[in-house]
Each structure stands twice: as structure tokens, then as C-alpha cells.
Short mmCIF file of C-alpha atoms in Angstrom, two decimals:
data_model
loop_
_atom_site.label_atom_id
_atom_site.label_comp_id
_atom_site.label_asym_id
_atom_site.label_seq_id
_atom_site.Cartn_x
_atom_site.Cartn_y
_atom_site.Cartn_z
CA UNK A 834 30.05 49.66 -106.82
CA UNK A 835 26.65 51.56 -105.92
CA UNK A 836 22.94 50.65 -106.51
CA UNK A 837 21.53 47.84 -105.72
CA UNK A 838 21.61 44.25 -106.00
CA UNK A 839 18.64 42.12 -106.14
CA UNK A 840 17.80 38.56 -105.57
CA UNK A 841 15.48 36.13 -105.02
CA UNK A 842 13.02 36.76 -101.83
CA UNK A 843 13.44 33.38 -99.25
CA UNK A 844 11.11 33.86 -96.41
CA UNK A 845 12.00 33.50 -92.56
CA UNK A 846 9.04 31.77 -91.85
CA UNK A 847 8.84 28.81 -93.90
CA UNK A 848 9.10 25.54 -92.32
CA UNK A 849 12.49 24.40 -91.89
CA UNK A 850 11.12 20.89 -91.42
CA UNK A 851 10.11 18.48 -88.12
CA UNK A 852 7.22 17.72 -86.60
CA UNK A 853 6.72 21.36 -84.74
CA UNK A 854 7.74 23.40 -87.72
CA UNK A 855 5.00 21.49 -89.70
CA UNK A 856 2.08 21.79 -87.18
CA UNK A 857 2.21 25.76 -86.73
CA UNK A 858 1.88 25.75 -90.83
CA UNK A 859 -1.22 23.32 -90.24
CA UNK A 860 -2.86 24.58 -88.02
CA UNK A 861 -2.96 28.28 -89.78
CA UNK A 862 -4.13 26.45 -92.84
CA UNK A 863 -6.95 24.91 -90.96
CA UNK A 864 -7.77 28.57 -90.49
CA UNK A 865 -8.10 29.22 -94.24
CA UNK A 866 -10.26 25.80 -94.96
CA UNK A 867 -12.72 26.13 -91.89
CA UNK A 868 -11.55 23.24 -90.10
CA UNK A 869 -11.49 21.38 -93.28
CA UNK A 870 -8.78 19.01 -92.53
CA UNK A 871 -8.06 17.42 -95.32
CA UNK A 872 -7.56 19.97 -97.99
CA UNK A 873 -5.76 22.07 -95.42
CA UNK A 874 -3.24 18.78 -96.00
CA UNK A 875 -3.54 18.61 -99.68
CA UNK A 876 -2.87 22.58 -99.85
CA UNK A 877 0.68 21.31 -97.68
CA UNK A 878 1.14 19.11 -100.46
CA UNK A 879 1.21 21.56 -102.26
CA UNK A 880 3.37 24.40 -100.88
CA UNK A 881 5.71 21.25 -100.11
CA UNK A 882 6.43 20.66 -103.50
CA UNK A 883 7.05 24.12 -104.24
CA UNK A 884 9.67 25.00 -100.95
CA UNK A 885 10.70 21.75 -99.96
CA UNK A 886 9.06 21.49 -96.12
CA UNK A 887 10.28 18.19 -95.82
CA UNK A 888 13.05 15.81 -96.36
CA UNK A 889 13.97 11.96 -97.21
CA UNK A 890 14.42 12.03 -93.06
CA UNK A 891 10.78 13.52 -92.35
CA UNK A 892 7.92 13.50 -95.19
CA UNK A 893 4.50 14.67 -95.50
CA UNK A 894 3.49 11.01 -95.17
CA UNK A 895 5.53 11.33 -91.61
CA UNK A 896 3.40 14.35 -90.96
CA UNK A 897 0.07 12.68 -91.03
CA UNK A 898 0.56 9.95 -89.05
CA UNK A 899 2.27 11.81 -86.51
CA UNK A 900 -0.75 13.79 -86.37
CA UNK A 901 -3.03 10.73 -85.94
CA UNK A 902 -0.56 9.19 -83.20
CA UNK A 903 -0.32 12.75 -81.22
CA UNK A 904 -4.29 12.79 -80.73
CA UNK A 905 -4.45 16.18 -84.10
CA UNK A 906 -6.05 14.31 -85.89
CA UNK A 907 -8.45 10.81 -86.47
CA UNK A 908 -9.40 8.77 -89.12
CA UNK A 909 -13.30 8.49 -90.02
CA UNK A 910 -13.03 4.36 -91.00
CA UNK A 911 -16.37 4.89 -93.32
CA UNK A 912 -15.24 6.67 -95.90
CA UNK A 913 -10.87 7.42 -94.67
CA UNK A 914 -11.61 11.58 -94.26
CA UNK A 915 -9.79 12.87 -92.22
CA UNK A 916 -11.08 15.13 -89.24
CA UNK A 917 -9.48 17.42 -86.86
CA UNK A 918 -9.82 16.33 -82.87
CA UNK A 919 -10.65 19.16 -79.55
CA UNK A 920 -6.78 19.08 -79.08
CA UNK A 921 -6.78 20.63 -82.67
CA UNK A 922 -8.65 23.14 -81.56
CA UNK A 923 -7.56 24.75 -79.02
CA UNK A 924 -3.59 24.45 -80.61
CA UNK A 925 -5.57 26.65 -83.27
CA UNK A 926 -6.92 28.86 -80.43
CA UNK A 927 -3.46 29.07 -78.80
CA UNK A 928 -1.34 29.52 -82.39
CA UNK A 929 -3.57 32.22 -83.06
CA UNK A 930 -3.33 33.96 -79.40
CA UNK A 931 0.31 34.18 -79.53
CA UNK A 932 0.21 35.28 -83.10
CA UNK A 933 -2.26 38.44 -82.15
CA UNK A 934 -1.47 39.41 -78.77
CA UNK A 935 2.48 38.16 -78.98
CA UNK A 936 3.69 35.91 -75.72
CA UNK A 937 0.86 36.64 -72.99
CA UNK A 938 1.65 35.58 -69.53
CA UNK A 939 -1.03 34.33 -67.68
CA UNK A 940 -2.26 35.60 -64.69
CA UNK A 941 -3.38 34.38 -60.59
CA UNK A 942 -6.96 34.94 -60.62
CA UNK A 943 -7.91 36.90 -63.49
CA UNK A 944 -10.38 39.70 -63.43
CA UNK A 945 -9.70 43.27 -64.42
CA UNK A 946 -9.08 46.39 -62.90
CA UNK A 947 -11.06 48.45 -61.38
CA UNK A 948 -10.85 52.40 -60.71
CA UNK A 949 -11.52 52.43 -57.46
CA UNK A 950 -8.56 51.54 -54.69
CA UNK A 951 -8.83 50.32 -51.19
CA UNK A 952 -9.01 46.83 -49.84
CA UNK A 953 -8.44 45.32 -53.20
CA UNK A 954 -6.85 42.10 -54.54
CA UNK A 955 -3.87 44.10 -56.57
CA UNK A 956 -0.96 46.04 -55.57
CA UNK A 957 -0.82 49.38 -57.37
CA UNK A 958 1.64 52.23 -56.89
CA UNK A 959 -0.23 54.09 -54.02
CA UNK A 960 1.52 54.41 -50.69
CA UNK A 961 -0.14 56.08 -47.35
CA UNK A 962 -0.22 55.52 -43.79
CA UNK A 963 -1.48 53.05 -41.61
CA UNK A 964 -5.28 53.58 -40.55
CA UNK A 965 -7.03 51.30 -38.59
CA UNK A 966 -8.54 48.93 -40.19
CA UNK A 967 -6.10 47.82 -42.92
CA UNK A 968 -5.11 43.85 -42.99
CA UNK A 969 -1.56 43.05 -42.15
CA UNK A 970 -0.79 41.76 -45.54
CA UNK A 971 -1.45 44.67 -47.07
CA UNK A 972 1.92 47.01 -44.97
CA UNK A 973 5.01 46.59 -46.90
CA UNK A 974 7.27 45.92 -44.26
CA UNK A 975 10.74 47.34 -46.26
CA UNK A 976 9.08 50.34 -46.50
CA UNK A 977 7.51 50.55 -43.22
CA UNK A 978 11.07 49.40 -41.58
CA UNK A 979 12.76 52.03 -43.67
CA UNK A 980 10.51 54.80 -42.09
CA UNK A 981 11.38 54.03 -38.86
CA UNK A 982 15.09 53.72 -39.35
CA UNK A 983 14.38 57.51 -40.10
CA UNK A 984 11.76 58.33 -38.16
CA UNK A 985 14.16 56.97 -34.90
CA UNK A 986 17.52 56.08 -35.33
CA UNK A 987 19.23 52.74 -36.29
CA UNK A 988 20.88 52.62 -33.34
CA UNK A 989 17.64 52.00 -30.88
CA UNK A 990 15.57 50.47 -33.61
CA UNK A 991 11.68 51.27 -32.74
CA UNK A 992 8.63 50.44 -35.07
CA UNK A 993 5.88 52.35 -34.72
CA UNK A 994 2.20 52.48 -36.15
CA UNK A 995 3.56 56.05 -38.08
CA UNK A 996 6.31 54.47 -39.44
CA UNK A 997 3.53 51.73 -40.84
CA UNK A 998 3.28 52.21 -44.57
CA UNK A 999 0.37 50.31 -46.65
CA UNK A 1000 0.56 49.78 -49.73
CA UNK A 1001 -2.99 49.77 -51.91
CA UNK A 1002 -4.75 47.26 -53.77
CA UNK A 1003 -6.99 48.05 -56.84
CA UNK A 1004 -10.71 46.41 -56.89
CA UNK A 1005 -11.60 43.74 -59.41
CA UNK A 1006 -14.02 43.34 -61.50
CA UNK A 1007 -15.72 40.70 -63.64
CA UNK A 1008 -16.70 41.34 -67.01
CA UNK A 1009 -19.33 39.52 -69.29
CA UNK A 1010 -18.62 40.29 -72.98
CA UNK A 1011 -20.21 39.44 -75.91
CA UNK A 1012 -18.91 39.21 -79.56
CA UNK A 1013 -20.51 39.67 -83.10
CA UNK A 1014 -18.85 37.90 -85.94
CA UNK A 1015 -20.56 39.28 -89.61
CA UNK A 1016 -20.96 35.94 -91.55
CA UNK A 1017 -22.46 38.06 -94.23
CA UNK A 1018 -21.61 37.84 -98.02
CA UNK A 1019 -19.22 40.98 -98.36
CA UNK A 1020 -17.04 39.22 -95.56
CA UNK A 1021 -15.85 37.53 -98.61
CA UNK A 1022 -16.64 39.50 -101.64
CA UNK A 1023 -14.32 42.01 -104.16
CA UNK A 1024 -11.27 39.45 -103.21
CA UNK A 1025 -10.66 39.65 -99.52
CA UNK A 1026 -10.68 37.00 -97.19
CA UNK A 1027 -12.53 39.19 -93.59
CA UNK A 1028 -13.72 36.43 -91.98
CA UNK A 1029 -10.65 34.78 -91.44
CA UNK A 1030 -8.89 37.31 -89.59
CA UNK A 1031 -12.64 37.23 -87.75
CA UNK A 1032 -12.40 33.96 -86.73
CA UNK A 1033 -8.51 34.38 -85.60
CA UNK A 1034 -9.44 37.15 -83.22
CA UNK A 1035 -12.48 34.99 -81.71
CA UNK A 1036 -10.24 32.44 -81.04
CA UNK A 1037 -7.88 34.24 -79.64
CA UNK A 1038 -10.09 36.20 -77.21
CA UNK A 1039 -11.48 32.95 -76.51
CA UNK A 1040 -8.21 31.65 -74.93
CA UNK A 1041 -7.29 35.13 -73.47
CA UNK A 1042 -9.60 35.22 -71.37
CA UNK A 1043 -9.84 31.45 -70.59
CA UNK A 1044 -5.85 31.53 -69.60
CA UNK A 1045 -5.64 34.76 -68.48
CA UNK A 1046 -9.59 36.02 -67.20
CA UNK A 1047 -11.34 32.58 -66.11
CA UNK A 1048 -14.09 34.33 -64.40
CA UNK A 1049 -15.10 36.73 -67.58
CA UNK A 1050 -17.44 34.98 -69.50
CA UNK A 1051 -17.71 35.50 -73.55
CA UNK A 1052 -20.33 34.34 -75.70
CA UNK A 1053 -19.82 34.38 -79.73
CA UNK A 1054 -23.06 35.55 -81.70
CA UNK A 1055 -22.88 35.36 -85.60
CA UNK A 1056 -25.30 37.24 -87.93
CA UNK A 1057 -26.79 37.17 -91.00
CA UNK A 1058 -30.23 36.57 -92.04
CA UNK A 1059 -30.34 35.97 -88.93
CA UNK A 1060 -28.66 35.12 -85.60
CA UNK A 1061 -27.32 32.68 -83.31
CA UNK A 1062 -24.85 31.89 -81.08
CA UNK A 1063 -21.79 29.56 -81.18
CA UNK A 1064 -19.72 27.97 -79.18
CA UNK A 1065 -15.45 28.21 -78.97
CA UNK A 1066 -15.57 25.03 -80.58
CA UNK A 1067 -17.62 26.13 -84.26
CA UNK A 1068 -14.72 28.98 -84.84
CA UNK A 1069 -12.57 26.78 -86.42
CA UNK A 1070 -15.48 26.05 -89.05
CA UNK A 1071 -17.31 28.88 -88.93
CA UNK A 1072 -17.46 29.83 -93.15
CA UNK A 1073 -19.56 32.99 -95.07
CA UNK A 1074 -22.93 32.57 -95.83
CA UNK A 1075 -25.06 33.82 -98.98
CA UNK A 1076 -26.75 36.09 -96.55
CA UNK A 1077 -27.64 39.95 -95.67
CA UNK A 1078 -26.31 41.37 -92.72
CA UNK A 1079 -29.27 41.17 -89.41
CA UNK A 1080 -27.46 43.68 -87.44
CA UNK A 1081 -30.29 44.23 -85.83
CA UNK A 1082 -30.98 40.22 -84.50
CA UNK A 1083 -27.58 40.59 -83.43
CA UNK A 1084 -27.55 42.83 -81.41
CA UNK A 1085 -31.09 41.18 -80.04
CA UNK A 1086 -29.68 38.64 -78.98
CA UNK A 1087 -26.33 39.18 -77.68
CA UNK A 1088 -28.42 42.01 -75.18
CA UNK A 1089 -30.55 39.10 -74.15
CA UNK A 1090 -27.34 36.93 -73.05
CA UNK A 1091 -26.41 39.72 -71.24
CA UNK A 1092 -29.45 40.26 -69.77
CA UNK A 1093 -28.99 36.31 -68.40
CA UNK A 1094 -25.51 37.66 -66.69
CA UNK A 1095 -25.54 38.36 -63.63
CA UNK A 1096 -22.17 40.69 -63.61
CA UNK A 1097 -22.72 44.76 -63.45
CA UNK A 1098 -20.12 45.19 -66.33
CA UNK A 1099 -21.35 44.25 -69.54
CA UNK A 1100 -20.19 44.56 -72.98
CA UNK A 1101 -21.09 44.06 -76.84
CA UNK A 1102 -17.47 43.74 -79.68
CA UNK A 1103 -19.34 43.67 -83.09
CA UNK A 1104 -16.88 42.95 -85.70
CA UNK A 1105 -18.72 43.88 -89.50
CA UNK A 1106 -17.72 44.88 -92.88
CA UNK A 1107 -21.13 46.87 -93.99
CA UNK A 1108 -24.30 47.99 -93.24
CA UNK A 1109 -27.55 46.92 -91.93
CA UNK A 1110 -29.38 45.31 -94.50
CA UNK A 1111 -31.98 42.94 -93.33
CA UNK A 1112 -34.66 42.36 -91.07
CA UNK A 1113 -36.73 39.34 -90.00
CA UNK A 1114 -40.47 40.63 -89.89
CA UNK A 1115 -43.48 37.37 -88.90
CA UNK A 1116 -41.36 35.16 -90.42
CA UNK A 1117 -40.52 36.59 -93.66
CA UNK A 1118 -37.12 38.77 -94.40
CA UNK A 1119 -37.23 42.59 -95.16
CA UNK A 1120 -33.92 42.93 -97.37
CA UNK A 1121 -32.33 45.50 -98.97
CA UNK A 1122 -28.95 45.70 -100.00
CA UNK A 1123 -28.84 49.51 -102.46
CA UNK A 1124 -27.74 52.24 -99.88
CA UNK A 1125 -28.93 53.23 -96.38
CA UNK A 1126 -32.46 51.71 -96.19
CA UNK A 1127 -34.32 53.91 -93.29
CA UNK A 1128 -36.74 51.35 -92.09
CA UNK A 1129 -33.45 48.87 -91.11
CA UNK A 1130 -31.82 51.71 -90.70
CA UNK A 1131 -34.06 53.22 -88.25
CA UNK A 1132 -34.98 49.83 -86.07
CA UNK A 1133 -31.03 49.25 -85.92
CA UNK A 1134 -30.14 52.54 -84.19
CA UNK A 1135 -33.25 51.68 -82.10
CA UNK A 1136 -31.77 48.58 -80.64
CA UNK A 1137 -28.22 50.24 -79.63
CA UNK A 1138 -30.35 53.07 -78.20
CA UNK A 1139 -32.18 50.05 -75.80
CA UNK A 1140 -28.93 48.51 -75.34
CA UNK A 1141 -27.45 51.65 -74.18
CA UNK A 1142 -30.99 52.03 -71.30
CA UNK A 1143 -29.28 48.48 -70.53
CA UNK A 1144 -25.98 49.56 -69.69
CA UNK A 1145 -24.43 47.72 -72.30
CA UNK A 1146 -21.93 50.17 -74.27
CA UNK A 1147 -21.20 48.51 -77.87
CA UNK A 1148 -18.34 48.37 -79.15
CA UNK A 1149 -17.61 48.79 -83.28
CA UNK A 1150 -15.32 46.88 -85.16
CA UNK A 1151 -15.38 48.16 -88.41
CA UNK A 1152 -13.30 46.75 -90.89
CA UNK A 1153 -14.60 48.86 -94.42
CA UNK A 1154 -13.33 52.25 -95.01
CA UNK A 1155 -16.52 53.41 -97.02
CA UNK A 1156 -17.40 57.11 -96.05
CA UNK A 1157 -20.80 56.49 -95.57
CA UNK A 1158 -20.85 53.52 -93.59
CA UNK A 1159 -18.28 55.25 -90.80
CA UNK A 1160 -21.40 57.58 -91.18
CA UNK A 1161 -23.87 55.48 -89.72
CA UNK A 1162 -21.45 53.68 -87.12
CA UNK A 1163 -20.53 57.12 -86.20
CA UNK A 1164 -23.88 58.16 -85.75
CA UNK A 1165 -24.87 54.51 -84.16
CA UNK A 1166 -21.69 55.07 -81.75
CA UNK A 1167 -23.75 58.51 -80.69
CA UNK A 1168 -26.66 57.13 -79.73
CA UNK A 1169 -25.35 54.10 -77.76
CA UNK A 1170 -22.44 56.20 -76.08
CA UNK A 1171 -19.55 53.56 -76.98
CA UNK A 1172 -16.98 53.36 -79.10
CA UNK A 1173 -16.22 52.66 -82.60
CA UNK A 1174 -12.40 51.73 -84.73
CA UNK A 1175 -12.33 51.29 -88.24
CA UNK A 1176 -9.46 48.37 -88.36
CA UNK A 1177 -7.37 47.25 -91.07
CA UNK A 1178 -7.85 43.32 -91.07
CA UNK A 1179 -4.09 42.94 -89.97
CA UNK A 1180 -4.50 45.82 -87.04
CA UNK A 1181 -8.30 44.37 -85.46
CA UNK A 1182 -6.73 41.42 -83.29
CA UNK A 1183 -4.56 44.73 -81.51
CA UNK A 1184 -7.88 47.00 -81.11
CA UNK A 1185 -10.02 44.58 -79.76
CA UNK A 1186 -7.20 43.47 -77.39
CA UNK A 1187 -6.19 46.85 -76.27
CA UNK A 1188 -9.71 48.37 -75.62
CA UNK A 1189 -10.45 44.47 -73.65
CA UNK A 1190 -7.74 45.07 -71.77
CA UNK A 1191 -7.65 48.37 -70.50
CA UNK A 1192 -11.17 48.19 -69.65
CA UNK A 1193 -12.01 51.49 -69.18
CA UNK A 1194 -15.98 51.20 -68.38
CA UNK A 1195 -16.91 53.17 -65.13
CA UNK A 1196 -17.46 50.28 -62.63
CA UNK A 1197 -20.87 49.81 -61.16
CA UNK A 1198 -20.70 48.27 -57.77
#
């Protein structure tokens, strides 16, 4: 029979029951509830009614009890509220890393390759003849013996200096990064949750740096009417506020944090969905959400130029498609000499991962 037969869609990634499967769903829901364990568990109960995650052998009550016993939840004895623990916060970061960046292998020393070769730390594909001063660990013995056999024959084995082949190694660099996250009210307007993907990216980037590039530094700055630093531990609980967008204050704080870092390689990643609409002058807020306010824009562009003078490139991840906003981002990027990506929410993590790992900037020595 020709044609199509339609049936009810059954998602493949629904939990099949058991603690490990339910834990994955629980950590995902915590991203949406800003770390509110009680609300996440309430959602899980509603989903369980519809999709029947649990069974007669392992119920939701068993799962909650396991969360407590395994150190993922702690109960407030005064009011009975459930709160997540540091172990849960780390699990959320690891889950975000796996979801966004895939199964990454942990590296050894965890630094970035630069565009310089020589007596470095990590082997690359380049080969050359031995020269005085090269260390023994740079010599490729297999290739050197092969060269000796070709040059002198197999019968009477001889190894000379001319036969030695040296592996080039890449120098390593340290990078200091500030990740700026827009928490203005527009991040949840128009029926689209933009703050949760931004939080996931921040948690994944933090976990990536901690495990693969432990010598790098990551500071996180949030900006609304004002800007302030937060820690990685604060990320699961981050919420959008009734704020305007003070991009200038965020950049000013980010640049100040990077000034204190002793590394040569510094960068700012900025996740935003809107235009700058706010400044703070003499303790008062200057706000204008209608269009692009010249006063706000010019001060923000001046800050971009100042970052350029400090050799701090800014990579802007714009999660809005309005043409006039993209025009502002293009001007902002040109003044700073940085980069801009017009990203969807689903592609945000991949963009940041690729840009961070490639580390295309010229290394200052």
C-alpha cells in the first residue's frame, strides 16, 4: 500500500526509570527552575503522571530518598524545603558540558596552542633535522633509525647526527576569559527563554576550563541596570530581572577584571539579545528602550575602543535577528576589532566552544 502511516510520537530520550535516568531529567529541570529543587520535583511528578517514568518497583518517593542519601539534596529541617548541594551543582555543569560540547577528553596540562613552534609543550606534525641545543625528548627515535637505515644500509647499522629527526612542539598560552551574560528583561520576553541556554553555556564553559584548561581563568559577569560578578556556583540560580541593558557597565567591569590578570591573552565573550538601553550617572539611571539612544550607544562604543587599546578582543554572540541591532553589533565589532556571531539559541554553545578552543588571536610574548 502506497502512502504514509502516522502513529503517536514516542520520544526516544525519555527516562526509562531508575535513579541515573531520572537524575538526568532532574538536572535538566533545575536549569529551568533556577535551582529550585522543590519546583523541579513538582514538574517531575507531573511528567511522571503523563509519561510513567517510574513503576511499582521504583517510585518517585524512592528517587527523592536516593537524592538525599547520595548527597544531591538536603532538607531544611525548619520548614521542610529541599535544596540542592554542591554535588548537584557540579552534576549540572557536567551535564551541560556533555549536552553542548559532546564527550570531551580531558587533556594533560590544559593550555591553548599558539601560532608559534619550537621547544614547546605539545607535539605537532612538523619535522626537521636535529640542531645543537635540541633536547633528547624532541628526537623521534623511530624516524631517526629509519633514516639511518636508508642512509647507511641495514648490514652495518650506523646512527649519525644527520640521521636524527626532531619533532617540533607548540608553545602553550594561558588565556583569561570574561563571560558576560545579559540578564535584562528581554531575555524572557516574546515567549522565548533565552536565559537558560545562556546559563547552560556558561556552566559548560566553566566545566570545560576546569577539566581541560585548568590554568586558564574564567570570570562571569552579569549585566542589567548594573553589572556585577558572579561565581560558577551562582549559575544554576541565575534569573532574569526587571532590568534594562547596561552594556557599558558590563564591559567596564569585564575590562577591570582582566586588567588584574597577569596573562597576555585576554578576551571577552558577551551573550546578549538586545541593544544597550541604560547608563548609570551620578547614582541615577539613564534609560531609553525606544530605538538606539545616541548617548548610550556612543558611550558603549567608546568602551569597545578602550578594550581594543587594552588588547582585549570582544566576541559578541547576538541571539536576536533585528537588522538595526545587527548593524549596531557590526559597528561595535569593527571598533573593537573583535568578532560577532548571530547565533540561534541551539547553536550558541557550539559557537562559543569553537571560538574558545581555536583561540585564533595572535599570541603576545
